[in-house]
Amino acid sequence: MSTTDLIALAAALCLLVAPLSLAGLALMNAGFARSRAAAHAVLSALVATASAAIGFLVLGCAFFGAPSHHITVHGTPWGIIGSAHTFLRGVDFHSLNASLTAGFLLFAAALVAVIPLGTGTDRWRFYPMALSSALVAALPFAIFAHWIWGGGWLSQLGAIDAGGSSAIAAVGGLSALSITWLLGPRQGKYDDGGMALPGHNMVMVLFGCLLTLAGWIGLTATSALLFGSATPAAIPLIAANTLFGASAGLLATLWVTRSRYGKADASLCANGFLAGMVAVGASCHIIVPVEAAAIGLAIGVVLPFSVECLDRLGFDDPSGAITVFGLGGLWGTFAAGAVAQGHPAQWLVQLAVISALLGMVLPLTHLVHLLVNRFSPQRVSGDGEQTGMDMHELGAGAYPELQQVMKDQFHR
Amino acid sequence: MSTTDLIALAAALCLLVAPLSLAGLALMNAGFARSRAAAHAVLSALVATASAAIGFLVLGCAFFGAPSHHITVHGTPWGIIGSAHTFLRGVDFHSLNASLTAGFLLFAAALVAVIPLGTGTDRWRFYPMALSSALVAALPFAIFAHWIWGGGWLSQLGAIDAGGSSAIAAVGGLSALSITWLLGPRQGKYDDGGMALPGHNMVMVLFGCLLTLAGWIGLTATSALLFGSATPAAIPLIAANTLFGASAGLLATLWVTRSRYGKADASLCANGFLAGMVAVGASCHIIVPVEAAAIGLAIGVVLPFSVECLDRLGFDDPSGAITVFGLGGLWGTFAAGAVAQGHPAQWLVQLAVISALLGMVLPLTHLVHLLVNRFSPQRVSGDGEQTGMDMHELGAGAYPELQQVMKDQFHR
Amino acid sequence: MSTTDLIALAAALCLLVAPLSLAGLALMNAGFARSRAAAHAVLSALVATASAAIGFLVLGCAFFGAPSHHITVHGTPWGIIGSAHTFLRGVDFHSLNASLTAGFLLFAAALVAVIPLGTGTDRWRFYPMALSSALVAALPFAIFAHWIWGGGWLSQLGAIDAGGSSAIAAVGGLSALSITWLLGPRQGKYDDGGMALPGHNMVMVLFGCLLTLAGWIGLTATSALLFGSATPAAIPLIAANTLFGASAGLLATLWVTRSRYGKADASLCANGFLAGMVAVGASCHIIVPVEAAAIGLAIGVVLPFSVECLDRLGFDDPSGAITVFGLGGLWGTFAAGAVAQGHPAQWLVQLAVISALLGMVLPLTHLVHLLVNRFSPQRVSGDGEQTGMDMHELGAGAYPELQQVMKDQFHR
């Protein structure tokens, strides 16, 4: 077996733990939801995963894969969209490298679909969500992945994103921004000054963090081996850096929330942990642990302010995904330019990545959400929201025995 | 290191995520149970795992392993049972391949034991369950695994089951069928028309699906590398196919339940997801994603009808394991024959596998359950069931603080 | 790629599932806590992980790594403490072996920090805990790891601890002993005869066991490949032995508790499962499954008595970590000497390991806890404990909606 094959084999084995991120995020979303929408939150994650996988299969793989359609500017052809076969028909499944790229992107697309669910919790309808998930996987995600990982213009510029800070986290986080803009805040959210609707289960949220971390290490390692020219020797470093980013993010948020509110805030701490983890992704294989901690620390300090600020601006984001994955991903993308030992203008290239995310991926994603909204309204009816998504869309609560008790209380 | 060794090493590393399936199924079983039997459900999974492991160690490994005892029919010797050493004494643990086979079968046996627990939930006693689990691992599971994976008559016929659709899922699902037949329905199940006893925690059920998927990919990949002549290049394909099977199963069930009941049914959707995942197992390394989706789609469409039908026939199956693993596994076994590029009569061979499961494994498993039942009744007493398995068999509830609240309610 | 590199690569891939142990233990700790401290329990696990990682980064890596400072006794120089660079600056991250050692020890240090959290549940303050975690990772853990894995005096003597029974489990378990000594029992614990404060969620505890097992197999395999001269051929054996140790431990505890109390005790059974798993660690790669079962069986039989005995002596240990990881780890360390096929006096060497743990690691750890206690009291105030750690330290409960219901009950 050749060394190339061995690297691909190592990457394939790293991919096996990546689904834990899906499970962890699904559980966190449920914890951030209210109990009357908890089953809906996890089922949404299953459906989003399935829809994104199908969306990538049907169309996304074509927009991702080689060869590129080019636009020629000043004599240089820049790849702007892939033109491979649909339905993954072009993939040679006997080649580990080709099939691994396809397999990895499927799980990445699923993550991109699951990230915004926490933001839309308690009010995002099932069926438009499924359609949006499929279309986001097929269009903005696949196209941006082509740009940065598939030989498109950003990779031609030499952009760095080994671990998915831009192509997974930021794309998902911007989708979260778009959907909360479109959905508007939950009922009662701004009735008495904001911050009034805590998630129903903090154990799910915090335990979900640890599962997500376990999966994220695998995801990031696969990605760095596939797209970051990392060697298998970098796997422990990637694990350590991811841990250090998350740790520094957590401790920074802990310190900030304690200073500001007098007490540590569990849900912001969970967010700080994830944001640090996300931010080190882009450069995970080229930085040393101290740099990883610094990158995590920075986003951990900023996070509580960003969450508060978005909240005040009326972006109701129960899970904090806009800040965690959106801002965390953008920061990680930028930081990769600052720490990279490549050409000195690397951070300019990274700014181009950020511009592409904000100027092209965000509008395209928003367009997708708007388009779906025309055919099937994204937001549940006022009555349905009052009843709770579980009863309204699934006809049964997540905790039937418990809800019996609670109903008895409310009707006393 | 030789290529053979490398393949075995890859398989061993895939095996490391397989225990997640045990954890996922245990949690699903708890979610499908009522709150008064939730701790019992997970402890049962631990005990079943332990018993099956011991059962396979003591006797099963002997019935699985080479050399075969043969029956000669028309001059051809057909392997019908293994005759290796008991207590895994014959295994050369310095050989990766030999020790990997033993290690894989241990976890497979544990899964076979955990699958029917969801079906027997709320009424299956602990001690006979432990005995049954050990005996099923030692007899029907080990013998059938010998037939299809250990050089026995089914593998001599050229039967295909790379990922355990028959030897793990169907054997477990048929054991579930047998035990609910023997146990009978839960108290109150058919009092007002059936479908009256929802599980107590749908978040556990749905989150458990995602964990089970993560583990199942590892399990299936190990199995395909060990017994399906797959190469490591197939690992991402196996992951993708498993995801597509599950996704198509989920979306199909979602669509059917929405059409029939007006709303999506969360617990059937969870079942559809797992059934699709199970069904692609047998052929996971030789099909392309579109075929995987088709296999999952078919079982996802059929599943709600099968669950309803079994329910009407009086088979009370809270977790749906009979359909998910039994029918899903049989369908996957058959489908492997239809899509295989081998000799055209492959589907006849696959029918032989199905016949062996229904005609030999099911009766033998039922005999085991009946035999244990003579010495130690499988079903809890009526009083015990009323009290709940947690209090009755463990002397304490799963949620002591919550039950205090609920008791206050009921005794008002 | 050389064989050495391949072994290191296999170990790195095993490490990827190890974080599941952190997640599993965090969830178990939450389950063993009361509902008013459940979020605190999991957030403590996140903070302990982060602090231990930082502590090992800043100082621990220096005390672990080569070259050793020596003390010369009768002409032989014995390594007593490492003197590598701080901040992991000395590690060549291009070398898989060096970076893997660093990465593994980070996760091991995190586990050592998470283990005692279950013992201190419901009363251990956040901030001193974070400081203690960092210092234990930097001092007793790093120094002992140097002794047994880093070329120090215990490894010079030929001590065996392939899977962390001593360096991870026992160090963590002894830290648990020290902290409960210092903290004292929970309020109301000994009001009516002990054993009066059950954990609030047994599903979390039992499900957590299965996750911990999944992670522990990876942890143990990494460790055996790194420090136990195991070859990748041993990975399935390590998985099987870990499963057998846990299984035998569980079944033994089940049998003992049923005999003594009339009914199986779920929380002790969970402990028996983990203790068996822990105990086989030290010798996991050199024993056969029957020996693994015997090692697990022994600790499973002893465990209920040890837990009861500690309880009577006033060591309030809600999660049982002192027995599970402390006694389980020590027993595993000793048992490795009994079964090792090396020089006959191996068990004397193993007794030296145990002496070092009890005579040096325990006092040093206690000193750390005492020192931190001087600056920031480890135990929460009486009022805070009454209120619950969640409200007191985080300002919000883990289950806001549920607590609303419960409050209504209590104030009727």
XYZ file of N, CA and C in Angstrom, chain B residues 56-210:
465
model
N -20.798 -16.238 24.532
C -19.984 -16.495 23.354
C -18.614 -17.025 23.746
N -18.096 -16.504 24.849
C -16.774 -16.952 25.324
C -16.803 -18.429 25.710
N -17.823 -18.802 26.456
C -17.857 -20.157 27.010
C -18.135 -21.189 25.921
N -19.128 -20.913 25.075
C -19.577 -21.956 24.160
C -19.643 -21.475 22.712
N -20.122 -20.243 22.520
C -20.379 -19.762 21.159
C -19.163 -19.829 20.263
N -18.013 -19.443 20.808
C -16.802 -19.420 19.979
C -16.496 -20.807 19.428
N -16.850 -21.836 20.189
C -16.605 -23.207 19.714
C -17.526 -23.540 18.549
N -18.784 -23.148 18.650
C -19.744 -23.461 17.584
C -19.519 -22.593 16.346
N -18.869 -21.445 16.538
C -18.588 -20.603 15.383
C -17.380 -21.094 14.589
N -16.319 -21.463 15.308
C -15.001 -21.544 14.694
C -14.729 -22.806 13.893
N -13.738 -22.673 13.005
C -13.277 -23.826 12.218
C -12.591 -24.808 13.160
N -12.499 -26.110 12.833
C -13.071 -26.719 11.624
C -14.560 -27.019 11.783
N -15.245 -27.154 10.633
C -16.667 -27.477 10.626
C -16.906 -28.969 10.839
N -17.991 -29.286 11.539
C -18.567 -30.620 11.390
C -19.382 -30.603 10.096
N -19.242 -31.637 9.296
C -19.909 -31.624 8.001
C -21.028 -32.657 7.918
N -22.006 -32.382 7.076
C -22.958 -33.382 6.618
C -22.739 -33.512 5.119
N -22.596 -34.722 4.637
C -22.325 -34.900 3.215
C -23.610 -35.232 2.472
N -23.941 -34.385 1.508
C -25.145 -34.588 0.696
C -24.713 -34.723 -0.755
N -25.047 -35.835 -1.383
C -24.640 -36.070 -2.764
C -23.146 -35.832 -2.968
N -22.360 -36.287 -2.032
C -20.916 -36.198 -2.195
C -20.299 -34.871 -1.797
N -21.138 -33.834 -1.518
C -20.570 -32.542 -1.097
C -20.704 -32.412 0.421
N -19.589 -32.143 1.105
C -19.693 -31.948 2.557
C -20.108 -30.509 2.872
N -21.189 -30.351 3.630
C -21.687 -29.022 4.006
C -21.422 -28.779 5.486
N -20.800 -27.657 5.794
C -20.490 -27.342 7.192
C -21.742 -26.949 7.957
N -21.989 -27.630 9.071
C -23.201 -27.281 9.813
C -22.943 -26.725 11.212
N -21.789 -26.989 11.773
C -21.497 -26.404 13.085
C -19.993 -26.410 13.275
N -19.486 -25.400 13.942
C -18.058 -25.328 14.188
C -17.643 -26.254 15.326
N -16.365 -26.513 15.420
C -15.907 -27.347 16.524
C -14.561 -26.829 17.026
N -14.515 -25.540 17.276
C -13.286 -24.944 17.801
C -13.227 -25.157 19.317
N -12.186 -24.644 19.932
C -12.074 -24.758 21.381
C -13.047 -23.814 22.073
N -13.517 -24.211 23.237
C -14.322 -23.302 24.054
C -13.402 -22.249 24.689
N -14.004 -21.260 25.311
C -13.288 -20.198 26.037
C -12.255 -19.490 25.165
N -12.497 -19.443 23.885
C -11.592 -18.774 22.937
C -10.161 -19.286 23.052
N -10.000 -20.531 23.571
C -8.646 -21.038 23.760
C -7.940 -21.303 22.440
N -8.720 -21.535 21.386
C -8.081 -21.839 20.110
C -7.579 -20.624 19.340
N -7.942 -19.431 19.821
C -7.631 -18.239 19.046
C -6.179 -17.808 19.267
N -5.465 -17.601 18.177
C -4.098 -17.088 18.277
C -4.160 -15.571 18.380
N -4.055 -15.071 19.594
C -4.216 -13.632 19.787
C -3.031 -12.820 19.267
N -1.980 -13.501 18.797
C -0.899 -12.750 18.145
C -1.226 -12.480 16.679
N -2.244 -13.172 16.163
C -2.659 -12.932 14.784
C -3.812 -11.948 14.784
N -3.608 -10.838 14.128
C -4.637 -9.807 14.137
C -5.945 -10.321 13.575
N -5.849 -11.116 12.495
C -7.065 -11.546 11.835
C -7.909 -12.463 12.728
N -7.235 -13.409 13.386
C -7.962 -14.341 14.242
C -8.563 -13.616 15.433
N -7.793 -12.751 16.071
C -8.307 -12.095 17.264
C -9.385 -11.080 16.886
N -9.266 -10.505 15.700
C -10.268 -9.544 15.257
C -11.611 -10.230 15.045
N -11.590 -11.401 14.413
C -12.833 -12.147 14.222
C -13.501 -12.400 15.567
N -12.723 -12.854 16.530
C -13.286 -13.114 17.853
C -13.831 -11.832 18.483
N -13.050 -10.765 18.402
C -13.488 -9.510 19.007
C -14.751 -8.971 18.356
N -14.809 -9.032 17.032
C -15.986 -8.553 16.321
C -17.228 -9.343 16.723
N -17.096 -10.678 16.788
C -18.263 -11.496 17.089
C -18.784 -11.258 18.501
N -17.889 -10.906 19.406
C -18.333 -10.574 20.764
C -19.287 -9.388 20.743
N -18.882 -8.332 20.048
C -19.744 -7.144 20.012
C -21.013 -7.426 19.212
N -20.886 -8.250 18.155
C -22.069 -8.624 17.390
C -23.049 -9.404 18.269
N -22.519 -10.338 19.057
C -23.378 -11.119 19.948
C -24.073 -10.202 20.956
N -23.349 -9.213 21.437
C -23.947 -8.274 22.376
C -25.090 -7.505 21.717
N -24.903 -7.098 20.470
C -25.970 -6.400 19.756
C -27.194 -7.291 19.580
N -26.950 -8.536 19.212
C -28.063 -9.481 19.066
C -28.852 -9.584 20.371
N -28.150 -9.488 21.477
C -28.833 -9.585 22.771
C -29.564 -8.300 23.135
N -29.052 -7.164 22.695
C -29.661 -5.886 23.080
C -30.884 -5.566 22.218
N -30.885 -6.037 20.960
C -31.990 -5.718 20.045
C -33.362 -6.100 20.613
N -33.562 -7.331 21.111
C -34.925 -7.672 21.568
C -35.330 -7.033 22.892
N -34.419 -6.384 23.584
C -34.784 -5.804 24.890
C -35.864 -4.743 24.750
N -35.808 -3.973 23.661
C -36.807 -2.932 23.463
C -38.195 -3.517 23.264
N -38.229 -4.698 22.667
C -39.510 -5.366 22.452
C -40.092 -5.887 23.764
N -39.222 -6.390 24.629
C -39.695 -6.953 25.896
C -39.795 -5.928 27.004
N -39.643 -4.668 26.658
C -39.578 -3.614 27.666
C -40.816 -3.591 28.553
N -40.639 -3.163 29.769
C -41.719 -2.990 30.754
C -42.231 -4.310 31.330
N -41.697 -5.477 30.832
C -42.241 -6.727 31.370
C -41.288 -7.905 31.353
N -40.078 -7.763 30.774
C -39.152 -8.896 30.669
C -38.245 -8.926 31.892
N -38.302 -9.997 32.644
C -37.504 -10.081 33.869
C -36.019 -10.190 33.543
N -35.278 -9.649 34.436
C -33.845 -9.547 34.404
C -33.085 -10.863 34.285
N -33.374 -11.812 35.162
C -32.521 -13.004 35.295
C -32.750 -13.977 34.150
N -34.004 -14.285 33.799
C -34.180 -15.120 32.599
C -33.650 -14.427 31.358
N -33.770 -13.100 31.302
C -33.237 -12.367 30.146
C -31.735 -12.582 30.028
N -31.036 -12.532 31.169
C -29.583 -12.734 31.143
C -29.247 -14.131 30.624
N -29.989 -15.123 31.090
C -29.753 -16.504 30.675
C -30.057 -16.666 29.187
N -31.190 -16.129 28.759
C -31.550 -16.195 27.343
C -30.488 -15.530 26.473
N -30.010 -14.385 26.905
C -29.003 -13.669 26.122
C -27.749 -14.518 25.946
N -27.317 -15.150 27.030
C -26.116 -15.982 26.953
C -26.337 -17.156 26.012
N -27.508 -17.776 26.114
C -27.768 -18.973 25.301
C -27.976 -18.619 23.828
N -28.624 -17.508 23.559
C -28.796 -17.103 22.159
C -27.433 -16.811 21.532
N -26.549 -16.165 22.297
C -25.206 -15.894 21.776
C -24.443 -17.192 21.543
N -24.670 -18.175 22.425
C -23.907 -19.420 22.347
C -24.446 -20.355 21.275
N -25.754 -20.301 21.028
C -26.344 -21.274 20.104
C -26.809 -20.655 18.780
N -28.037 -20.112 18.686
C -28.469 -19.674 17.352
C -27.527 -18.670 16.705
N -27.062 -17.669 17.465
C -26.181 -16.676 16.855
C -24.881 -17.306 16.380
N -24.242 -18.069 17.249
C -22.933 -18.625 16.890
C -23.056 -19.597 15.724
N -24.109 -20.393 15.738
C -24.266 -21.389 14.675
C -24.576 -20.706 13.346
N -25.493 -19.739 13.375
C -25.803 -19.059 12.121
C -24.597 -18.283 11.606
N -23.846 -17.657 12.524
C -22.637 -16.938 12.102
C -21.650 -17.914 11.470
N -21.602 -19.140 12.002
C -20.750 -20.157 11.368
C -21.218 -20.439 9.943
N -22.520 -20.559 9.788
C -23.057 -20.860 8.458
C -22.676 -19.801 7.435
N -22.859 -18.551 7.816
C -22.727 -17.497 6.804
C -21.350 -16.841 6.779
N -20.668 -16.821 7.921
C -19.366 -16.151 7.958
C -18.212 -17.118 8.270
N -18.537 -18.273 8.834
C -17.461 -19.125 9.361
C -17.124 -20.302 8.467
N -17.568 -20.257 7.209
C -17.247 -21.355 6.310
C -18.318 -22.424 6.233
N -19.459 -22.196 6.872
C -20.545 -23.182 6.868
C -21.307 -23.205 5.544
N -22.428 -23.912 5.534
C -23.108 -24.212 4.273
C -23.591 -22.979 3.516
N -24.028 -21.948 4.214
C -24.484 -20.760 3.490
C -23.321 -20.061 2.801
N -22.185 -20.005 3.472
C -21.047 -19.358 2.799
C -20.529 -20.254 1.674
N -20.686 -21.569 1.811
C -20.308 -22.453 0.708
C -21.199 -22.207 -0.514
N -22.474 -21.880 -0.254
C -23.398 -21.552 -1.348
C -23.100 -20.196 -1.974
N -22.280 -19.395 -1.306
C -21.951 -18.079 -1.837
C -22.872 -16.976 -1.345
N -23.509 -17.191 -0.198
C -24.417 -16.176 0.341
C -23.659 -14.894 0.671
N -24.345 -13.768 0.512
C -23.766 -12.448 0.776
C -24.400 -11.855 2.026
N -23.577 -11.560 3.017
C -24.015 -10.686 4.097
C -22.797 -9.985 4.659
N -22.410 -8.921 3.983
C -21.184 -8.241 4.394
C -21.353 -7.535 5.725
N -22.509 -6.938 5.938
C -22.625 -6.032 7.076
C -23.522 -6.493 8.201
N -23.916 -7.763 8.205
C -24.659 -8.244 9.349
C -26.166 -8.081 9.266
N -26.721 -7.803 8.079
C -28.177 -7.727 7.969
C -28.827 -9.024 8.445
N -28.240 -10.159 8.086
C -28.829 -11.419 8.528
C -28.288 -11.837 9.886
N -26.956 -11.914 10.010
C -26.380 -12.558 11.195
C -26.517 -11.734 12.454
N -26.650 -10.428 12.339
C -26.825 -9.597 13.535
C -28.268 -9.098 13.602
N -28.683 -8.312 12.595
C -29.986 -7.658 12.679
C -31.124 -8.674 12.681
N -31.150 -9.563 11.687
C -32.284 -10.478 11.590
C -32.303 -11.453 12.761
N -31.149 -11.956 13.170
C -31.131 -12.874 14.323
C -31.677 -12.155 15.551
N -31.263 -10.902 15.753
C -31.793 -10.140 16.874
C -33.272 -9.848 16.727
N -33.694 -9.485 15.528
C -35.097 -9.157 15.298
C -36.009 -10.361 15.461
N -35.543 -11.528 15.035
C -36.359 -12.727 15.213
C -36.414 -13.125 16.684
N -35.348 -12.879 17.401
C -35.377 -13.106 18.844
C -36.408 -12.186 19.495
N -36.535 -10.969 18.979
C -37.551 -10.042 19.483
C -38.955 -10.569 19.200
N -39.136 -11.108 17.991
C -40.439 -11.692 17.654
C -40.784 -12.814 18.614
N -39.818 -13.685 18.846
C -40.049 -14.819 19.727
C -40.399 -14.366 21.141
N -39.669 -13.373 21.632
C -39.885 -13.028 23.043
C -41.217 -12.327 23.251
N -41.672 -11.539 22.285
C -42.960 -10.883 22.527
C -44.105 -11.885 22.391
N -43.923 -12.867 21.540
C -44.870 -13.968 21.456
C -45.016 -14.632 22.830
N -43.861 -14.897 23.422
C -43.849 -15.604 24.701
C -44.333 -14.720 25.854
N -43.935 -13.454 25.831
C -44.275 -12.577 26.956
C -45.723 -12.113 26.904
N -46.252 -11.955 25.697
C -47.569 -11.342 25.557
C -47.479 -9.841 25.717
N -48.595 -9.153 25.438
C -48.570 -7.683 25.470
C -48.507 -7.122 26.891
N -48.083 -5.867 26.973
C -48.066 -5.167 28.258
C -49.485 -4.972 28.778
N -49.617 -4.881 30.083
C -50.919 -4.584 30.673
C -51.471 -3.290 30.079
N -52.729 -3.315 29.722
C -53.379 -2.086 29.273
C -53.108 -1.745 27.820
N -52.235 -2.531 27.169
C -51.863 -2.206 25.788
C -53.070 -2.215 24.861
N -53.933 -3.218 25.009
C -55.058 -3.326 24.075
C -56.377 -2.884 24.698
N -56.269 -2.098 25.774
C -57.489 -1.681 26.440
C -58.312 -0.712 25.597
N -57.669 0.265 25.016
C -58.475 1.128 24.161
C -57.926 1.211 22.744
N -57.829 0.062 22.121
C -57.556 0.026 20.697
C -56.108 -0.003 20.264
N -55.185 -0.217 21.184
C -53.776 -0.321 20.805
C -53.115 1.026 20.643
N -51.763 1.033 20.471
C -50.979 2.266 20.267
C -51.163 3.241 21.424
N -51.510 2.699 22.584
C -51.897 3.581 23.671
C -50.780 3.886 24.656
N -49.606 3.273 24.500
C -48.584 3.415 25.526
C -47.295 3.999 24.962
N -47.232 5.295 24.806
C -46.030 5.886 24.202
C -44.824 5.776 25.123
N -43.632 5.722 24.518
C -42.395 5.748 25.291
C -42.292 7.022 26.083
N -41.468 7.003 27.130
C -41.495 8.154 28.045
C -40.560 9.275 27.626
N -39.653 9.015 26.662
C -38.676 10.063 26.346
C -38.235 9.971 24.888
N -38.848 10.800 24.063
C -38.583 10.738 22.624
C -37.209 11.314 22.275
N -36.654 12.180 23.116
C -35.301 12.693 22.862
C -34.296 11.553 22.936
N -34.444 10.694 23.927
C -33.554 9.529 24.025
C -33.656 8.668 22.768
N -34.884 8.460 22.305
C -35.092 7.615 21.132
C -34.395 8.199 19.912
N -34.612 9.483 19.670
C -34.109 10.090 18.432
C -32.607 10.337 18.486
N -32.122 10.784 19.635
C -30.687 10.954 19.795
C -29.985 9.593 19.720
N -30.632 8.576 20.289
C -30.082 7.220 20.216
C -29.885 6.743 18.783
N -30.792 7.165 17.887
C -30.650 6.826 16.464
C -29.319 7.287 15.902
N -28.947 8.514 16.218
C -27.721 9.071 15.650
C -26.491 8.353 16.190
